[in-house]
Amino acid sequence: MEKLSPKLIALDLDDTLLNKETQIPEENVKALQKCAEKGIYVVLCSGRAEEGILPFVRKLDIAGKQAGRFLIAINGCSVFDLHLRQQIFKRTVDADVLLRADELAGEDGLDTEVYSPDTIFYGKETKWTRLDVDLCHVKGEVVEDYRNFLTKGFPKMLIPGEPERVAVLQEKLKKEFGSRAVVFTSKPFFLELLPPDCGKGEAIEFLCSHLGFSIEETMCFGDSMNDESMIRKCGMGVAMCNGLDYIKQAADYVTEFDNNSGGVGKFLEKYVL
């Protein structure tokens, strides 16, 4: 296969760029630094809030370059310019949708959380909220009047719980909201609620327009359902070999090595650099 020439590379974090220790393998770091040196935009693209992505930005050590100045957070609800230190794109879920989702979750014995750029908020702390805070490496905060707090509107609601209960609630929320919200599981125990027409792919489309080139000229790497929109929209969608079969079938390419073996870096070295 001849070399590919993306102008932008978007990268999911968990189970894609990161290994099972939630670290970036050195093969990945070196390959992405080479891409940035060539002027290819390298954009971390995660369900995490901005604050939870920054440690990995620092590890890549390319944020000072034009090619490393952007990140996409909260599954596409936010595009952040690190040079300007501000969001240049933001989407939020309507307050009435958040309130109704919280009500339906409560009926099924599940609790909800909402995200800001640096904090996860919830009505009470549980083993599930602690798990999410630990995974995302951001602050967690209990809000006394949580229902009233939801009326502000937020970019993302997450409903964690046992996979069987989450799956039942997912169908209820999809039926309830239809096109008013995007509902999906990022992990079997994490149900997410996002604004309509919002996802990693849509955020990449915005960034491409902002930078003046087509999404057909971009590459992305992902493994799970929250990566589907970018895998389908990017001109060069790459699924991790450890990813879901559904995502691998939707992708243009599949890595030869998994996330624990520097699969991203090895793919880039072979097909881009």
Short mmCIF file of N, CA and C in Angstrom, two decimals, residues 141-271:
data_model
loop_
_atom_site.label_atom_id
_atom_site.label_comp_id
_atom_site.label_asym_id
_atom_site.label_seq_id
_atom_site.Cartn_x
_atom_site.Cartn_y
_atom_site.Cartn_z
N GLU A 141 -17.37 16.37 42.12
CA GLU A 141 -17.99 17.27 43.10
C GLU A 141 -19.46 16.92 43.29
N VAL A 142 -19.86 16.76 44.57
CA VAL A 142 -21.27 16.54 44.90
C VAL A 142 -21.98 17.90 44.89
N VAL A 143 -23.13 17.96 44.21
CA VAL A 143 -23.93 19.18 44.15
C VAL A 143 -25.17 18.98 45.01
N GLU A 144 -25.40 19.90 45.94
CA GLU A 144 -26.49 19.73 46.90
C GLU A 144 -27.86 19.70 46.22
N ASP A 145 -28.16 20.69 45.41
CA ASP A 145 -29.44 20.72 44.69
C ASP A 145 -29.16 20.34 43.23
N TYR A 146 -28.93 19.06 43.04
CA TYR A 146 -28.48 18.57 41.72
C TYR A 146 -29.51 18.80 40.63
N ARG A 147 -30.78 18.58 40.92
CA ARG A 147 -31.82 18.75 39.91
C ARG A 147 -31.86 20.20 39.41
N ASN A 148 -31.78 21.13 40.31
CA ASN A 148 -31.76 22.54 39.91
C ASN A 148 -30.49 22.86 39.14
N PHE A 149 -29.41 22.24 39.54
CA PHE A 149 -28.11 22.44 38.86
C PHE A 149 -28.19 22.02 37.39
N LEU A 150 -28.97 20.99 37.11
CA LEU A 150 -29.09 20.50 35.73
C LEU A 150 -29.73 21.51 34.80
N THR A 151 -30.49 22.45 35.34
CA THR A 151 -31.19 23.43 34.49
C THR A 151 -30.22 24.37 33.76
N LYS A 152 -28.94 24.36 34.15
CA LYS A 152 -27.95 25.19 33.46
C LYS A 152 -27.65 24.65 32.06
N GLY A 153 -27.88 23.34 31.85
CA GLY A 153 -27.50 22.71 30.59
C GLY A 153 -26.02 22.36 30.60
N PHE A 154 -25.67 21.18 30.11
CA PHE A 154 -24.28 20.71 30.10
C PHE A 154 -23.99 19.97 28.80
N PRO A 155 -22.72 19.87 28.42
CA PRO A 155 -22.39 19.20 27.16
C PRO A 155 -22.59 17.70 27.19
N LYS A 156 -22.54 17.10 28.39
CA LYS A 156 -22.62 15.64 28.44
C LYS A 156 -23.19 15.19 29.77
N MET A 157 -24.08 14.20 29.70
CA MET A 157 -24.53 13.47 30.89
C MET A 157 -24.05 12.04 30.76
N LEU A 158 -23.55 11.49 31.85
CA LEU A 158 -23.13 10.10 31.86
C LEU A 158 -23.92 9.36 32.93
N ILE A 159 -24.39 8.16 32.60
CA ILE A 159 -25.15 7.34 33.54
C ILE A 159 -24.41 6.01 33.68
N PRO A 160 -23.66 5.84 34.75
CA PRO A 160 -22.90 4.61 34.93
C PRO A 160 -23.70 3.56 35.69
N GLY A 161 -23.36 2.31 35.48
CA GLY A 161 -24.04 1.24 36.21
C GLY A 161 -23.76 -0.12 35.61
N GLU A 162 -24.40 -1.13 36.19
CA GLU A 162 -24.22 -2.49 35.68
C GLU A 162 -24.67 -2.55 34.22
N PRO A 163 -23.91 -3.20 33.36
CA PRO A 163 -24.21 -3.20 31.92
C PRO A 163 -25.63 -3.61 31.57
N GLU A 164 -26.20 -4.57 32.31
CA GLU A 164 -27.55 -5.03 31.99
C GLU A 164 -28.57 -3.91 32.22
N ARG A 165 -28.42 -3.17 33.30
CA ARG A 165 -29.34 -2.08 33.61
C ARG A 165 -29.12 -0.91 32.66
N VAL A 166 -27.88 -0.66 32.34
CA VAL A 166 -27.55 0.42 31.40
C VAL A 166 -28.17 0.15 30.03
N ALA A 167 -28.11 -1.10 29.59
CA ALA A 167 -28.65 -1.45 28.27
C ALA A 167 -30.15 -1.23 28.21
N VAL A 168 -30.87 -1.56 29.29
CA VAL A 168 -32.32 -1.34 29.33
C VAL A 168 -32.64 0.15 29.28
N LEU A 169 -31.90 0.95 30.07
CA LEU A 169 -32.14 2.39 30.10
C LEU A 169 -31.79 3.03 28.76
N GLN A 170 -30.77 2.52 28.11
CA GLN A 170 -30.37 3.07 26.80
C GLN A 170 -31.54 3.04 25.83
N GLU A 171 -32.25 1.94 25.77
CA GLU A 171 -33.39 1.82 24.87
C GLU A 171 -34.51 2.77 25.26
N LYS A 172 -34.73 2.93 26.56
CA LYS A 172 -35.76 3.86 27.03
C LYS A 172 -35.43 5.29 26.61
N LEU A 173 -34.17 5.69 26.79
CA LEU A 173 -33.78 7.06 26.48
C LEU A 173 -33.84 7.33 24.97
N LYS A 174 -33.42 6.35 24.19
CA LYS A 174 -33.49 6.52 22.73
C LYS A 174 -34.93 6.74 22.29
N LYS A 175 -35.85 5.95 22.86
CA LYS A 175 -37.27 6.07 22.51
C LYS A 175 -37.82 7.40 23.00
N GLU A 176 -37.41 7.83 24.19
CA GLU A 176 -37.91 9.06 24.79
C GLU A 176 -37.48 10.30 24.02
N PHE A 177 -36.20 10.35 23.62
CA PHE A 177 -35.64 11.59 23.07
C PHE A 177 -35.51 11.61 21.56
N GLY A 178 -35.47 10.47 20.92
CA GLY A 178 -35.36 10.46 19.46
C GLY A 178 -34.19 11.29 18.99
N SER A 179 -34.46 12.26 18.14
CA SER A 179 -33.40 13.10 17.57
C SER A 179 -32.97 14.25 18.48
N ARG A 180 -33.56 14.35 19.67
CA ARG A 180 -33.22 15.46 20.58
C ARG A 180 -31.92 15.23 21.33
N ALA A 181 -31.39 14.01 21.28
CA ALA A 181 -30.13 13.71 21.97
C ALA A 181 -29.48 12.49 21.32
N VAL A 182 -28.17 12.43 21.43
CA VAL A 182 -27.42 11.25 21.00
C VAL A 182 -27.21 10.37 22.23
N VAL A 183 -27.63 9.12 22.16
CA VAL A 183 -27.56 8.20 23.30
C VAL A 183 -26.76 6.97 22.87
N PHE A 184 -25.72 6.63 23.63
CA PHE A 184 -24.88 5.47 23.27
C PHE A 184 -24.08 5.04 24.49
N THR A 185 -23.48 3.85 24.42
CA THR A 185 -22.57 3.38 25.47
C THR A 185 -21.14 3.52 24.98
N SER A 186 -20.31 4.22 25.77
CA SER A 186 -18.89 4.32 25.44
C SER A 186 -18.14 3.13 26.00
N LYS A 187 -18.63 2.59 27.11
CA LYS A 187 -18.20 1.31 27.68
C LYS A 187 -19.49 0.62 28.12
N PRO A 188 -19.49 -0.70 28.28
CA PRO A 188 -20.74 -1.38 28.64
C PRO A 188 -21.39 -0.82 29.91
N PHE A 189 -20.58 -0.20 30.78
CA PHE A 189 -21.11 0.32 32.04
C PHE A 189 -21.22 1.85 32.06
N PHE A 190 -21.00 2.49 30.91
CA PHE A 190 -21.13 3.94 30.80
C PHE A 190 -22.11 4.30 29.69
N LEU A 191 -23.28 4.82 30.05
CA LEU A 191 -24.26 5.30 29.09
C LEU A 191 -24.12 6.81 28.97
N GLU A 192 -24.01 7.31 27.74
CA GLU A 192 -23.77 8.73 27.53
C GLU A 192 -24.92 9.40 26.79
N LEU A 193 -25.14 10.64 27.15
CA LEU A 193 -26.17 11.47 26.53
C LEU A 193 -25.50 12.75 26.05
N LEU A 194 -25.54 12.98 24.73
CA LEU A 194 -24.89 14.14 24.12
C LEU A 194 -25.92 14.97 23.35
N PRO A 195 -25.56 16.21 22.99
CA PRO A 195 -26.46 17.02 22.18
C PRO A 195 -26.72 16.38 20.81
N PRO A 196 -27.82 16.71 20.14
CA PRO A 196 -28.08 16.16 18.80
C PRO A 196 -27.03 16.61 17.80
N ASP A 197 -26.81 15.79 16.79
CA ASP A 197 -25.84 16.09 15.73
C ASP A 197 -24.48 16.43 16.32
N CYS A 198 -24.09 15.68 17.32
CA CYS A 198 -22.82 15.95 18.00
C CYS A 198 -22.07 14.64 18.17
N GLY A 199 -20.79 14.67 17.87
CA GLY A 199 -19.94 13.51 18.03
C GLY A 199 -18.52 13.89 17.65
N LYS A 200 -17.64 12.95 17.78
CA LYS A 200 -16.25 13.23 17.42
C LYS A 200 -16.12 13.59 15.95
N GLY A 201 -16.88 12.92 15.10
CA GLY A 201 -16.81 13.20 13.67
C GLY A 201 -17.27 14.61 13.33
N GLU A 202 -18.35 15.04 13.97
CA GLU A 202 -18.86 16.39 13.73
C GLU A 202 -17.87 17.45 14.21
N ALA A 203 -17.20 17.19 15.34
CA ALA A 203 -16.20 18.13 15.84
C ALA A 203 -15.00 18.21 14.90
N ILE A 204 -14.62 17.08 14.34
CA ILE A 204 -13.52 17.08 13.36
C ILE A 204 -13.94 17.85 12.11
N GLU A 205 -15.20 17.68 11.68
CA GLU A 205 -15.69 18.46 10.54
C GLU A 205 -15.57 19.96 10.80
N PHE A 206 -15.97 20.38 12.00
CA PHE A 206 -15.85 21.79 12.36
C PHE A 206 -14.39 22.24 12.30
N LEU A 207 -13.50 21.44 12.87
CA LEU A 207 -12.09 21.82 12.92
C LEU A 207 -11.49 21.88 11.52
N CYS A 208 -11.85 20.95 10.67
CA CYS A 208 -11.37 20.98 9.28
C CYS A 208 -11.83 22.26 8.58
N SER A 209 -13.09 22.62 8.78
CA SER A 209 -13.60 23.85 8.18
C SER A 209 -12.84 25.06 8.72
N HIS A 210 -12.58 25.06 10.01
CA HIS A 210 -11.84 26.12 10.68
C HIS A 210 -10.42 26.25 10.10
N LEU A 211 -9.83 25.11 9.74
CA LEU A 211 -8.45 25.10 9.24
C LEU A 211 -8.36 25.18 7.72
N GLY A 212 -9.51 25.00 7.04
CA GLY A 212 -9.53 25.20 5.60
C GLY A 212 -9.21 24.00 4.74
N PHE A 213 -9.52 22.80 5.23
CA PHE A 213 -9.39 21.62 4.37
C PHE A 213 -10.52 20.65 4.64
N SER A 214 -10.62 19.62 3.81
CA SER A 214 -11.74 18.69 3.84
C SER A 214 -11.50 17.58 4.86
N ILE A 215 -12.60 17.06 5.43
CA ILE A 215 -12.49 15.92 6.35
C ILE A 215 -12.01 14.67 5.61
N GLU A 216 -12.15 14.68 4.28
CA GLU A 216 -11.61 13.56 3.49
C GLU A 216 -10.09 13.48 3.60
N GLU A 217 -9.46 14.57 4.02
CA GLU A 217 -8.00 14.61 4.13
C GLU A 217 -7.52 14.30 5.55
N THR A 218 -8.41 13.71 6.36
CA THR A 218 -8.05 13.42 7.75
C THR A 218 -8.01 11.91 8.00
N MET A 219 -7.28 11.57 9.06
CA MET A 219 -7.18 10.18 9.53
C MET A 219 -7.61 10.16 10.99
N CYS A 220 -8.23 9.08 11.40
CA CYS A 220 -8.56 8.95 12.82
C CYS A 220 -8.34 7.52 13.28
N PHE A 221 -8.13 7.36 14.58
CA PHE A 221 -7.96 6.05 15.20
C PHE A 221 -8.97 5.90 16.32
N GLY A 222 -9.69 4.77 16.37
CA GLY A 222 -10.65 4.53 17.43
C GLY A 222 -10.93 3.06 17.61
N ASP A 223 -11.71 2.75 18.63
CA ASP A 223 -11.97 1.34 18.94
C ASP A 223 -13.41 1.05 19.33
N SER A 224 -14.19 2.09 19.71
CA SER A 224 -15.48 1.82 20.33
C SER A 224 -16.60 2.65 19.71
N MET A 225 -17.81 2.52 20.28
CA MET A 225 -18.98 3.13 19.68
C MET A 225 -18.91 4.66 19.65
N ASN A 226 -18.26 5.27 20.63
CA ASN A 226 -18.17 6.73 20.60
C ASN A 226 -17.18 7.22 19.55
N ASP A 227 -16.53 6.29 18.87
CA ASP A 227 -15.63 6.64 17.77
C ASP A 227 -16.27 6.46 16.40
N GLU A 228 -17.50 5.95 16.39
CA GLU A 228 -18.13 5.60 15.11
C GLU A 228 -18.24 6.79 14.17
N SER A 229 -18.69 7.95 14.67
CA SER A 229 -18.92 9.08 13.76
C SER A 229 -17.63 9.53 13.09
N MET A 230 -16.51 9.52 13.83
CA MET A 230 -15.26 9.95 13.18
C MET A 230 -14.71 8.85 12.26
N ILE A 231 -14.89 7.59 12.64
CA ILE A 231 -14.45 6.50 11.77
C ILE A 231 -15.17 6.57 10.43
N ARG A 232 -16.45 6.90 10.47
CA ARG A 232 -17.24 6.97 9.23
C ARG A 232 -16.99 8.26 8.45
N LYS A 233 -16.78 9.37 9.14
CA LYS A 233 -16.66 10.66 8.46
C LYS A 233 -15.25 10.95 7.94
N CYS A 234 -14.22 10.54 8.66
CA CYS A 234 -12.86 10.83 8.23
C CYS A 234 -12.52 10.04 6.96
N GLY A 235 -11.72 10.64 6.12
CA GLY A 235 -11.35 9.98 4.88
C GLY A 235 -10.55 8.72 5.07
N MET A 236 -9.83 8.65 6.20
CA MET A 236 -8.99 7.49 6.52
C MET A 236 -9.30 7.04 7.94
N GLY A 237 -10.37 6.28 8.09
CA GLY A 237 -10.77 5.79 9.41
C GLY A 237 -10.03 4.51 9.75
N VAL A 238 -9.32 4.53 10.87
CA VAL A 238 -8.52 3.38 11.28
C VAL A 238 -9.06 2.82 12.59
N ALA A 239 -9.45 1.56 12.59
CA ALA A 239 -9.91 0.89 13.81
C ALA A 239 -8.76 0.11 14.43
N MET A 240 -8.72 0.08 15.74
CA MET A 240 -7.74 -0.75 16.42
C MET A 240 -8.13 -2.22 16.28
N CYS A 241 -7.13 -3.08 16.14
CA CYS A 241 -7.44 -4.50 16.01
C CYS A 241 -8.08 -5.06 17.28
N ASN A 242 -7.90 -4.37 18.41
CA ASN A 242 -8.56 -4.76 19.66
C ASN A 242 -9.93 -4.12 19.81
N GLY A 243 -10.39 -3.39 18.79
CA GLY A 243 -11.66 -2.69 18.87
C GLY A 243 -12.87 -3.59 18.63
N LEU A 244 -14.03 -3.00 18.72
CA LEU A 244 -15.28 -3.72 18.47
C LEU A 244 -15.34 -4.16 17.00
N ASP A 245 -15.90 -5.32 16.75
CA ASP A 245 -16.03 -5.80 15.37
C ASP A 245 -16.84 -4.81 14.53
N TYR A 246 -17.86 -4.22 15.12
CA TYR A 246 -18.71 -3.26 14.40
C TYR A 246 -17.87 -2.07 13.91
N ILE A 247 -16.96 -1.59 14.74
CA ILE A 247 -16.11 -0.47 14.38
C ILE A 247 -15.09 -0.89 13.32
N LYS A 248 -14.56 -2.08 13.45
CA LYS A 248 -13.60 -2.56 12.45
C LYS A 248 -14.26 -2.70 11.08
N GLN A 249 -15.52 -3.12 11.07
CA GLN A 249 -16.23 -3.25 9.79
C GLN A 249 -16.52 -1.89 9.17
N ALA A 250 -16.68 -0.86 10.01
CA ALA A 250 -16.97 0.49 9.50
C ALA A 250 -15.72 1.22 9.02
N ALA A 251 -14.54 0.73 9.43
CA ALA A 251 -13.28 1.44 9.17
C ALA A 251 -12.72 1.15 7.77
N ASP A 252 -11.86 2.07 7.32
CA ASP A 252 -11.13 1.86 6.07
C ASP A 252 -9.92 0.96 6.27
N TYR A 253 -9.35 1.03 7.47
CA TYR A 253 -8.15 0.25 7.79
C TYR A 253 -8.28 -0.28 9.22
N VAL A 254 -7.54 -1.36 9.50
CA VAL A 254 -7.45 -1.91 10.85
C VAL A 254 -5.98 -2.08 11.19
N THR A 255 -5.58 -1.67 12.40
CA THR A 255 -4.18 -1.79 12.78
C THR A 255 -3.76 -3.25 12.89
N GLU A 256 -2.49 -3.49 12.71
CA GLU A 256 -1.95 -4.84 12.86
C GLU A 256 -1.62 -5.16 14.30
N PHE A 257 -1.41 -4.12 15.11
CA PHE A 257 -1.04 -4.30 16.52
C PHE A 257 -2.05 -3.60 17.41
N ASP A 258 -2.23 -4.12 18.64
CA ASP A 258 -3.24 -3.56 19.52
C ASP A 258 -2.72 -2.36 20.32
N ASN A 259 -3.58 -1.83 21.18
CA ASN A 259 -3.23 -0.62 21.94
C ASN A 259 -2.10 -0.87 22.94
N ASN A 260 -1.91 -2.10 23.37
CA ASN A 260 -0.83 -2.40 24.32
C ASN A 260 0.52 -2.60 23.63
N SER A 261 0.50 -2.64 22.29
CA SER A 261 1.73 -2.89 21.52
C SER A 261 2.08 -1.71 20.62
N GLY A 262 1.60 -0.51 20.97
CA GLY A 262 1.91 0.66 20.16
C GLY A 262 1.32 0.59 18.77
N GLY A 263 0.10 0.07 18.67
CA GLY A 263 -0.54 -0.13 17.37
C GLY A 263 -0.67 1.13 16.54
N VAL A 264 -0.96 2.26 17.19
CA VAL A 264 -1.09 3.54 16.47
C VAL A 264 0.24 3.93 15.86
N GLY A 265 1.30 3.92 16.67
CA GLY A 265 2.62 4.33 16.19
C GLY A 265 3.14 3.45 15.08
N LYS A 266 2.92 2.15 15.20
CA LYS A 266 3.41 1.22 14.19
C LYS A 266 2.65 1.41 12.87
N PHE A 267 1.36 1.69 12.95
CA PHE A 267 0.58 1.96 11.74
C PHE A 267 1.11 3.23 11.06
N LEU A 268 1.34 4.27 11.85
CA LEU A 268 1.81 5.54 11.29
C LEU A 268 3.20 5.40 10.66
N GLU A 269 4.07 4.68 11.31
CA GLU A 269 5.42 4.48 10.78
C GLU A 269 5.36 3.75 9.44
N LYS A 270 4.46 2.79 9.33
CA LYS A 270 4.40 1.96 8.12
C LYS A 270 3.66 2.64 6.98
N TYR A 271 2.59 3.38 7.30
CA TYR A 271 1.71 3.87 6.24
C TYR A 271 1.68 5.39 6.04
#
